Coordinates of C-alpha atoms and ligand atoms in Angstrom, one line a residue:
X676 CA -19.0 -24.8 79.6
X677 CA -15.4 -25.6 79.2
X678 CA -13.3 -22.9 76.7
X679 CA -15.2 -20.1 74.4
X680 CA -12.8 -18.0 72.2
X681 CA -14.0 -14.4 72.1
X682 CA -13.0 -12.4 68.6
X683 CA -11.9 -9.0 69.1
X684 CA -10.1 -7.5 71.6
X685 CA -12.4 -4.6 71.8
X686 CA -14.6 -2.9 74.8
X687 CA -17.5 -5.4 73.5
X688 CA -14.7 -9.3 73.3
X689 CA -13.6 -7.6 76.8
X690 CA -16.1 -7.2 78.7
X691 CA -17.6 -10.6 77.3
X692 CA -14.6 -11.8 78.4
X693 CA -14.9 -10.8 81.7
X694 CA -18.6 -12.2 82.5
X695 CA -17.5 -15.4 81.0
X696 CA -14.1 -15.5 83.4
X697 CA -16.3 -14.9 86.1
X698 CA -18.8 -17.6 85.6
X699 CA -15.6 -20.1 85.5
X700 CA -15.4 -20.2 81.7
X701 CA -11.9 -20.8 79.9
X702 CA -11.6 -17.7 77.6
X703 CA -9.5 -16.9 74.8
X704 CA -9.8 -13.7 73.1
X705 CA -8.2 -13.6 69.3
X706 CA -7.6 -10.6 67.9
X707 CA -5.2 -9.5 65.1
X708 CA -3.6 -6.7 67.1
X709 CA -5.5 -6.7 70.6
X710 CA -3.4 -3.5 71.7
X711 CA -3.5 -2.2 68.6
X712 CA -5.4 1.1 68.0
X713 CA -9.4 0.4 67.6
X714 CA -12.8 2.1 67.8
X715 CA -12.9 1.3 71.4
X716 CA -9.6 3.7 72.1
X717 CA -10.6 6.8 70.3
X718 CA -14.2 7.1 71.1
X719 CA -15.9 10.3 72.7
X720 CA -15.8 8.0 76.1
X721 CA -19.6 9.0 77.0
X722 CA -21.6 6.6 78.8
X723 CA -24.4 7.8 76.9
X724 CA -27.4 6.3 78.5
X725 CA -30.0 8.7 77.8
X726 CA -29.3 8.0 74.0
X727 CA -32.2 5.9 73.5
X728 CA -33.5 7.5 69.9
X729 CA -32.0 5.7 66.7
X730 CA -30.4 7.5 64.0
X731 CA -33.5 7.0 61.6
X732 CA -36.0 9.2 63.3
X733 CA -38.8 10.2 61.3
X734 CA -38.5 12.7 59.0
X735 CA -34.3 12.6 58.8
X736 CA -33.9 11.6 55.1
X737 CA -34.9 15.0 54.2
X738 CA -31.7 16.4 56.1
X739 CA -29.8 14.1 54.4
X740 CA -28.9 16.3 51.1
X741 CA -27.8 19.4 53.0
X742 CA -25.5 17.2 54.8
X743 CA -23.8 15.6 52.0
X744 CA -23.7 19.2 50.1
X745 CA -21.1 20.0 52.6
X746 CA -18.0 18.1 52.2
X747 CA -17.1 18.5 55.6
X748 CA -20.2 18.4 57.2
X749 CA -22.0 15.6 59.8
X750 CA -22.9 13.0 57.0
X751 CA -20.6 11.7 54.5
X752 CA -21.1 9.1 51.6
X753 CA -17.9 8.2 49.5
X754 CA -19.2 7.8 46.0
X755 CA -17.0 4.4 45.1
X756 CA -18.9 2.9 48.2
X757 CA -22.5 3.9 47.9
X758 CA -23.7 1.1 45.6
X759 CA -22.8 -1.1 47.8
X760 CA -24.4 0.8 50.9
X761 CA -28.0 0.7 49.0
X762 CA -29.5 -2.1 51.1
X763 CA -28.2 -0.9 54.5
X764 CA -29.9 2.6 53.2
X765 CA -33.5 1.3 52.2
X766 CA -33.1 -0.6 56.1
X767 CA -32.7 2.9 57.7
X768 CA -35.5 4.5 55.7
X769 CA -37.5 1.6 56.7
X770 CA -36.3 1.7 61.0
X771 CA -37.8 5.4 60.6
X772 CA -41.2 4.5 60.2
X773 CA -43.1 5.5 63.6
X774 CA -44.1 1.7 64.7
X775 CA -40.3 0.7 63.9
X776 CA -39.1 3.8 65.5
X777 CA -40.9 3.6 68.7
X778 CA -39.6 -0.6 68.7
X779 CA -36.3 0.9 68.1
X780 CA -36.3 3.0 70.7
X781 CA -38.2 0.2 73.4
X782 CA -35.3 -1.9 72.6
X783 CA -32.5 0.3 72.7
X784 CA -33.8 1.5 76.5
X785 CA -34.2 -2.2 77.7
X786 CA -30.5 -2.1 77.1
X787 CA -29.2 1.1 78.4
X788 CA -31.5 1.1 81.2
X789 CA -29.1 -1.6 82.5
X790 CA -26.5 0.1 81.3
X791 CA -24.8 0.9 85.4
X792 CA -26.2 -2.6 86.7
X793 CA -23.3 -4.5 84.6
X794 CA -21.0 -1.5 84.4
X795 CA -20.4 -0.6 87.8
X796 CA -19.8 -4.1 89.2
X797 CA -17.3 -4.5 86.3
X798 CA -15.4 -1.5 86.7
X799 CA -15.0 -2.2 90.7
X800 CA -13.8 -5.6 90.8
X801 CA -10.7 -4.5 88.0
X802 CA -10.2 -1.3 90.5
X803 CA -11.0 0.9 87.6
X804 CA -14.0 2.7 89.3
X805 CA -12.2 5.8 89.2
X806 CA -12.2 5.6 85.4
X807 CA -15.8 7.2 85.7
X808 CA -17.1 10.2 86.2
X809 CA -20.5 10.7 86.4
X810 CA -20.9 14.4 86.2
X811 CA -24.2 14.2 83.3
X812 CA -23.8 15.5 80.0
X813 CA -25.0 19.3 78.6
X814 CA -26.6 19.2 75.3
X815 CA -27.1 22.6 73.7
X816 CA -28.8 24.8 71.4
X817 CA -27.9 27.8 69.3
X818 CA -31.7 28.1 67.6
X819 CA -35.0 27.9 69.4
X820 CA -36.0 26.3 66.3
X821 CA -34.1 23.6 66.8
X822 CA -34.6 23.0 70.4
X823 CA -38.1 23.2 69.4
X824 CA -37.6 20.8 66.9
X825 CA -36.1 18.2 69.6
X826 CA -38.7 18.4 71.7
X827 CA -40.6 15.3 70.8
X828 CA -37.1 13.0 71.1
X829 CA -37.1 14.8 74.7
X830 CA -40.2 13.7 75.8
X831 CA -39.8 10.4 74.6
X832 CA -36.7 9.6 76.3
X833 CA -38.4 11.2 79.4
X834 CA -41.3 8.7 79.0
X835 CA -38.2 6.0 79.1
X836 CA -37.1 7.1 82.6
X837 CA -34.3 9.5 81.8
X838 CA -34.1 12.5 83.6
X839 CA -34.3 15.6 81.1
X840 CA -33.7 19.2 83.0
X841 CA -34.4 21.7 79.8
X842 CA -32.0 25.6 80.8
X843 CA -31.6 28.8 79.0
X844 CA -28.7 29.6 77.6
X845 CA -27.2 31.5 80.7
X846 CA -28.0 28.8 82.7
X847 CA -26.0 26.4 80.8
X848 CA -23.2 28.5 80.8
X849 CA -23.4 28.6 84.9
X850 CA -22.4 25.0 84.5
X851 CA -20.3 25.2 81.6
X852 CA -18.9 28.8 81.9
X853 CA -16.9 28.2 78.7
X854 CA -19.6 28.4 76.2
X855 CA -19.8 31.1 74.0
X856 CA -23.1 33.4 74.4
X857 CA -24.3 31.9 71.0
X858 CA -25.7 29.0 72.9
X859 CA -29.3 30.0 74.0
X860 CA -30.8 26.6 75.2
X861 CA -29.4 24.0 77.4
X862 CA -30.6 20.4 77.8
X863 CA -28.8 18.7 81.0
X864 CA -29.0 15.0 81.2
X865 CA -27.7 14.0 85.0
X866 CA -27.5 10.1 84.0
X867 CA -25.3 10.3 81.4
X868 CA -21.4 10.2 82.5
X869 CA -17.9 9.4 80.6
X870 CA -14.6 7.7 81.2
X871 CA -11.5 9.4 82.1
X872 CA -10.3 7.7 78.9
X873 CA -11.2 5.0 76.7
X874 CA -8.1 3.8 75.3
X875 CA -6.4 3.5 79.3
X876 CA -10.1 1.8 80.4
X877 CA -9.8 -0.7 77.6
X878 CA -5.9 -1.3 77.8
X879 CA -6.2 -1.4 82.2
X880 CA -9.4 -3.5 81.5
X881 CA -7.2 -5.8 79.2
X882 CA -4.3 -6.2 81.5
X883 CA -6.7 -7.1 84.6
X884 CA -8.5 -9.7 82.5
X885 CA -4.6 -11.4 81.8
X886 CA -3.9 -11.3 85.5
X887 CA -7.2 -12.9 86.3
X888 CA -6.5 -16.2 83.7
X889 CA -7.6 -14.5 79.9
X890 CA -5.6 -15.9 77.3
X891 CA -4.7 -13.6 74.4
X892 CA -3.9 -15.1 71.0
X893 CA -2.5 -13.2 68.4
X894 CA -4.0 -13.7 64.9
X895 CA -6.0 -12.8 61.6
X896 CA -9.4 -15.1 62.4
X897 CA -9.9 -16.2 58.4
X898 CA -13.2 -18.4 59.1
X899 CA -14.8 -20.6 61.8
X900 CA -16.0 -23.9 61.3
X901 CA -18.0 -26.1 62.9
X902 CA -17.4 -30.0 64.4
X903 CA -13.3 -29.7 64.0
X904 CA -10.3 -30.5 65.9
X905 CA -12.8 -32.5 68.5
X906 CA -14.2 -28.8 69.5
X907 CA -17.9 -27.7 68.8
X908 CA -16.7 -25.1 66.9
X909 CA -13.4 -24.1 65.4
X910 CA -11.8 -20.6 64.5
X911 CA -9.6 -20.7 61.3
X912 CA -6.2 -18.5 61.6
X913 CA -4.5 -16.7 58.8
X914 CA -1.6 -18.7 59.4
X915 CA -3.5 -22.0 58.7
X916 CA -3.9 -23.0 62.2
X917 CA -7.4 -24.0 63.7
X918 CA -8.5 -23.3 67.3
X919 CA -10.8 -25.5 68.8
X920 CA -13.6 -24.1 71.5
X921 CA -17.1 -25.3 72.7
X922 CA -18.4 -21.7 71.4
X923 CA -17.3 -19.0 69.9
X924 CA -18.4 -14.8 70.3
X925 CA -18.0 -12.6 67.2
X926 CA -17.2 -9.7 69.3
X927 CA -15.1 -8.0 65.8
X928 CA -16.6 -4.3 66.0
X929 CA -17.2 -3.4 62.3
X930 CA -15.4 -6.3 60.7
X931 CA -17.6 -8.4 62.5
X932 CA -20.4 -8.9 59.2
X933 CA -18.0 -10.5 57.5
X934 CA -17.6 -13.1 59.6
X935 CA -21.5 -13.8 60.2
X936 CA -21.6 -13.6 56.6
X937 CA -19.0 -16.7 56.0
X938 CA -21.4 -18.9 58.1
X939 CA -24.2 -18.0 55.8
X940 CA -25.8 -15.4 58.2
X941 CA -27.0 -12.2 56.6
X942 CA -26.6 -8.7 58.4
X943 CA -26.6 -5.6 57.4
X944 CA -23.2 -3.8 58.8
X945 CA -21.6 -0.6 57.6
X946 CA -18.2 1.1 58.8
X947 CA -19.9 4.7 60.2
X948 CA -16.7 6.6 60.2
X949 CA -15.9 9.1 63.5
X950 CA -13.5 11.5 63.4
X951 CA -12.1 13.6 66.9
X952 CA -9.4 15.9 67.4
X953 CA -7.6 15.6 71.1
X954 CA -5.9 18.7 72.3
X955 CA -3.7 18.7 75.4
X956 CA -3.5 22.5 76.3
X957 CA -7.1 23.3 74.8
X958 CA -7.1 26.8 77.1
X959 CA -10.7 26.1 77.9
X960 CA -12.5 23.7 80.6
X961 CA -15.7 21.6 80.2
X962 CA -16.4 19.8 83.3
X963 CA -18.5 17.3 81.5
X964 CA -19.4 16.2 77.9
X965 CA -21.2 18.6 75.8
X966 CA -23.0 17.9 72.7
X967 CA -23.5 20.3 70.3
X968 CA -26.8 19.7 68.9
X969 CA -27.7 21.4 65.8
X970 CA -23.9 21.0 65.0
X971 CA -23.8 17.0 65.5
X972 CA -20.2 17.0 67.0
X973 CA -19.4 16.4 70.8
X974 CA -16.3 18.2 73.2
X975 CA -15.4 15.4 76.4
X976 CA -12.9 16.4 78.9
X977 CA -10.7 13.5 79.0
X978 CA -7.3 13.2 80.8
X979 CA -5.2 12.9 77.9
X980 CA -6.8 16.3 76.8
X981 CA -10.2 18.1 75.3
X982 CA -11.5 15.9 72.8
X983 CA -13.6 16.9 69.8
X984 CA -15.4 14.3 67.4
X985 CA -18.1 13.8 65.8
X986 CA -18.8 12.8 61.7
X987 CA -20.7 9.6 60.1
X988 CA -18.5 8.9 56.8
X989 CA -19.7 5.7 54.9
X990 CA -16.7 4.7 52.8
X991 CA -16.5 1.0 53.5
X992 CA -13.2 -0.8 55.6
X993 CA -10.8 -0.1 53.6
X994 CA -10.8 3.9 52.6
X995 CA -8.2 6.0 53.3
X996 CA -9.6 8.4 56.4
X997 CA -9.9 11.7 55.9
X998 CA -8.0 13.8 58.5
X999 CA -9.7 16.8 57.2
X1000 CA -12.3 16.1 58.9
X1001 CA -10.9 16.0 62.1
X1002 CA -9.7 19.5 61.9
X1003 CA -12.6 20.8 61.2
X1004 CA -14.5 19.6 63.8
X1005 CA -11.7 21.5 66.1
X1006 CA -12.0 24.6 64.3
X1007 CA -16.2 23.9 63.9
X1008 CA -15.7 23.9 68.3
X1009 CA -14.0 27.3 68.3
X1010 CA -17.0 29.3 67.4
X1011 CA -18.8 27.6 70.6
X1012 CA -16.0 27.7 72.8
X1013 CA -14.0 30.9 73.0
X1014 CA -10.4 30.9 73.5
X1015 CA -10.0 27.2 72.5
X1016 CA -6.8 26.4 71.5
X1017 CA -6.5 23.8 68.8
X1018 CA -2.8 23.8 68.6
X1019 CA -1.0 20.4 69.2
X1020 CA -4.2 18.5 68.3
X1021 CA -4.1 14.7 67.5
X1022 CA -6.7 13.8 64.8
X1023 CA -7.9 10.4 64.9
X1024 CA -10.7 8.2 63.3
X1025 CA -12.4 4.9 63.6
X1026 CA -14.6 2.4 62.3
X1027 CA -18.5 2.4 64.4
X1028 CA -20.0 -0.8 63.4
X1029 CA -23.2 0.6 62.4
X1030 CA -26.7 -1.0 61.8
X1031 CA -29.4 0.4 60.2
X1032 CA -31.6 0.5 62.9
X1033 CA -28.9 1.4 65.5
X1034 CA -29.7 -1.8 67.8
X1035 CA -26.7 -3.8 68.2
X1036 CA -26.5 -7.9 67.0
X1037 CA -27.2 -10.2 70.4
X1038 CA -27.8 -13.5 70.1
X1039 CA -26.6 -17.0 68.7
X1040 CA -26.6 -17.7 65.2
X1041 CA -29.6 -19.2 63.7
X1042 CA -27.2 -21.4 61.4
X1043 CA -24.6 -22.8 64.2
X1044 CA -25.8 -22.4 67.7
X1045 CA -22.0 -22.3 68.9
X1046 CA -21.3 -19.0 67.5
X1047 CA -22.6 -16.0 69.8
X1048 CA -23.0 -12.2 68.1
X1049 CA -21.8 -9.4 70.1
X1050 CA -21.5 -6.7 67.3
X1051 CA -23.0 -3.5 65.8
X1052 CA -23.2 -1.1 69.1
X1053 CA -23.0 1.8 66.2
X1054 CA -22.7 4.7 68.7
X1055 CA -23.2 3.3 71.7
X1056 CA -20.6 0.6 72.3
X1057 CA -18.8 1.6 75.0
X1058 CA -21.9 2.0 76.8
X1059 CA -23.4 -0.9 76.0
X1060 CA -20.6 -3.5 76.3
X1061 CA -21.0 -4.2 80.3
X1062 CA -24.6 -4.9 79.4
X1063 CA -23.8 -6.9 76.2
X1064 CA -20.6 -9.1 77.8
X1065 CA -23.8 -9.9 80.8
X1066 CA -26.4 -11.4 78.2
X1067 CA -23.5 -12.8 75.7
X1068 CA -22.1 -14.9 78.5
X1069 CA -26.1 -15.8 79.7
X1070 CA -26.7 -17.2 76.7
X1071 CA -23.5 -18.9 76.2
X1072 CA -24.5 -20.8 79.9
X1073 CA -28.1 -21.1 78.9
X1074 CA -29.0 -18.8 81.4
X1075 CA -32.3 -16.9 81.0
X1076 CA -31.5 -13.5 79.6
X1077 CA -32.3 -10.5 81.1
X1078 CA -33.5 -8.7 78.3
X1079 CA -35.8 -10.1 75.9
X1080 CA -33.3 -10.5 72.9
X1081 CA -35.7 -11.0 70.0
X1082 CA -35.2 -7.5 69.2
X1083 CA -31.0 -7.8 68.6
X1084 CA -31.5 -11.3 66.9
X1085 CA -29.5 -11.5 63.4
X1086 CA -32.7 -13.2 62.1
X1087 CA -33.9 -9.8 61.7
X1088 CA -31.7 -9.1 58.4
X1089 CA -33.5 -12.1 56.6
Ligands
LIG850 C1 -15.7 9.0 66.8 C2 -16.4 8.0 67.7 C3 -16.9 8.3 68.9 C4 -17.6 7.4 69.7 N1 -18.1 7.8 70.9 C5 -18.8 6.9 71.6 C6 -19.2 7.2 72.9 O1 -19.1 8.4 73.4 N2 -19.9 6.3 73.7 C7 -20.1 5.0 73.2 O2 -20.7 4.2 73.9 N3 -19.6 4.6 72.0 C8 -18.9 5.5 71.2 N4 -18.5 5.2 70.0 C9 -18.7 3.8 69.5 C10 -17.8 2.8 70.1 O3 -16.5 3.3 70.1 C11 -17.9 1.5 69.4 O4 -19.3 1.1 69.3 C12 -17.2 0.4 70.2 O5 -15.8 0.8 70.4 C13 -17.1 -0.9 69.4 O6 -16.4 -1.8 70.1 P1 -16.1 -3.3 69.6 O7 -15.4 -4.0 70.7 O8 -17.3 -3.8 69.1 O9 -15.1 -3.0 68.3 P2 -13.6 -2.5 68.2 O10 -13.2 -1.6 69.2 O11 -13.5 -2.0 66.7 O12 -12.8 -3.8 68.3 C14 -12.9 -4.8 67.4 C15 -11.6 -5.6 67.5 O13 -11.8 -6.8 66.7 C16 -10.6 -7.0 66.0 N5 -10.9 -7.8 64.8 C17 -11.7 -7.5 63.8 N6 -11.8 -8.4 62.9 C18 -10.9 -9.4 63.2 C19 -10.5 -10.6 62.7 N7 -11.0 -11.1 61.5 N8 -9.5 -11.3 63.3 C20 -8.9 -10.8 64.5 N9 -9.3 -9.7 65.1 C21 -10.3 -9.0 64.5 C22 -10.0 -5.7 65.7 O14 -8.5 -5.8 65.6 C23 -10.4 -4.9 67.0 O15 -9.4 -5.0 68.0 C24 -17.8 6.1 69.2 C25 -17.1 5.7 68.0 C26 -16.4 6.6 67.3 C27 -15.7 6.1 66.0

């Protein structure tokens, strides 16, 4: 395989990038701003492995109201985009059925039970081993109702191989002494770990891939084309100039749909909007990350400071985010983490390119077999982008995949 261009210069185009560099392929990653700020930067940084369960699990809908009743709350729907976000919604109701849900889940462990195979080696041979830190992650619980109520998701994932150490509250404050005494059940998930920092893994992961031979080409990618400029396939720039390359990956996070949909492949793909607040002196220490259950928001002790994030806002590409947001997730971690200091905060937000049923889109296009899908990791792309760059360049090669891919095949939105 002579040259594939990769689009987006995300954690998913990168690490694609770097199985395909390693297997001897020419690689060109386009992307419109590759240093530029992107999901990939601002993300919680968990390498969430034990997050097996999709978003639609039966029984959710019925939540759904008392999260859009508050205006700050987990869930948001902006009302100029929810027309349009009536298909993706009738797809989740449908991926929370139990068949679908227990598929769901299958398929979402084959992946992340490879999760360390691909990771690991990737992160040693760009020296940025020391980037994780696999300490597990706490997940806790302010009701006995609640933990109650998770109880069935916990066994599951236990019946998919991850480890699942159930505490009392005092005992999850003996490893996270920072927790307020509201918290009365503990969950601790030893395989679970988190980078140091996203944005310096993806921006030292980026710089490593340039000394090793990555070209990086600067531009808007407007369309791709088969059969032109004597390449297989051809990616159409904004300034009117074509690329030429023997495949191409749609690696484009959540902008990604629109470019399946331009060859005539239909695929359900929503903006999930996340919102954090970093803070640099936060006054408290977590040792690893914590999720905050019942509250649906996250705290991970990153080097450039305690970050807090959490929210699913549907509002389409092109809304305005809503910093608000942000700061209340900070102050929201205050009542679980006395003495936190949310002074000097930065609030950020980005794009997850969500599906409905929370499996990402793997596999060559049914339409033109030279263009690769690498999209739609929803929650879970930094975690699953070693894994994804692995099949992505296996099928580019003709390899045999690892994973049976039927399950992350864009035929599945037809
Ligand atoms: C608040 C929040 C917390 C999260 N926490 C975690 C977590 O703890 N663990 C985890 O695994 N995941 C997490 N995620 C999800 C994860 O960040 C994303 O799934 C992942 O970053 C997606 O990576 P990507 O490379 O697909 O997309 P992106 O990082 O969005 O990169 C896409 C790139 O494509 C480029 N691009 C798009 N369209 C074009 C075009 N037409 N032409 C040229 N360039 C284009 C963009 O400029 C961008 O650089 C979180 C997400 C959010 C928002």
């Amino acid at each position: 395989m002579g040259h594939i261009i990769v689009i987006g210069a995300g954690i998913v185009g990168l690490a694609t990038a770097h199985h395909l560099l390693r297997e001897g392929v020419c690689v060109t990653v386009v992307d419109r701003d590759p240093e530029g700020d992107k999901a990939s930067f601002g993300n919680a940084g968990g390498i969430a492995v034990t997050e097996v369960i999709p978003a639609s699990v039966p029984g959710v809908l019925w939540k759904v109201p008392g999260w859009l009743a508050d205006p700050l709350g987990p869930l948001a729907i902006r009302p100029a985009h929810a027309p349009r976000l009536i298909p993706w919604l009738l797809r989740f109701s449908r991926a929370g059925r139990p068949s679908e849900f227990k598929r769901i889940t299958a398929a979402l462990a084959a992946l992340n039970t490879r999760v360390y195979d691909d990771l690991l080696p990737l992160l040693a041979e760009h020296d940025l081993r020391e980037e994780l830190q696999q300490l597990g992650a706490l997940t806790v619980y302010e009701q006995e109702a609640a933990f109650d109520e998770d109880a069935m998701q916990w066994g599951l994932k236990r019946s998919c191989g991850i480890e699942v150490r159930t505490l009392t509250g005092n005992e999850a404050r003996e490893i996270e002494p920072a927790l307020s005494q509201s918290i009365t059940r503990g969950v601790f998930t030893p395989q679970w770990s988190h980078v140091r920092d996203p944005k310096t893994l993806v921006d030292k992961l980026r710089q490593s891939l340039l000394a090793r031979g990555l070209c990086i080409q600067v531009g808007e990618v407007c369309g791709i084309r088969p059969g032109l400029e004597g390449g297989a396939v051809s990616v159409g720039l904004g300034d009117g100039r074509w690329l030429p390359a023997d495949k191409v990956v749609v690696a484009a996070g959540a902008w990604s749909g629109l470019l399946a949909r331009s060859l005539g492949d239909k695929v359900l793909l929503e903006s999930e909007r996340g919102y954090n607040t970093t803070i640099p002196d936060p006054g408290v220490v977590l040792s690893r990350e914590v999720i905050f259950a019942e509250r649906h928001f996250v705290a991970t002790p990153l080097s450039c400071g305690l970050r807090i994030g959490g929210a699913a806002e549907f509002g389409g590409l092109h809304a305005p985010a809503n910093f608000k947001r942000s700061q209340a997730l900070a102050r929201l971690a205050e009542r679980y983490l006395p003495g936190l200091r949310t002074e000097g905060g930065t609030c950020w937000a980005g794009h997850r390119p969500a599906t409905p049923d929370s499996l990402p889109v793997i596999g060559a296009s049914p339409r033109h077999p030279g263009v690769i899908y690498a999209f739609g990791h929803g929650h879970l792309g930094l975690t699953q982008a070693a894994t994804t760059g692995r099949l992505v360049s296996d099928i580019a090669l003709g390899k045999p995949p690892l994973v049976d891919l039927a399950p992350y095949a864009i035929s599945r939105f037809n």
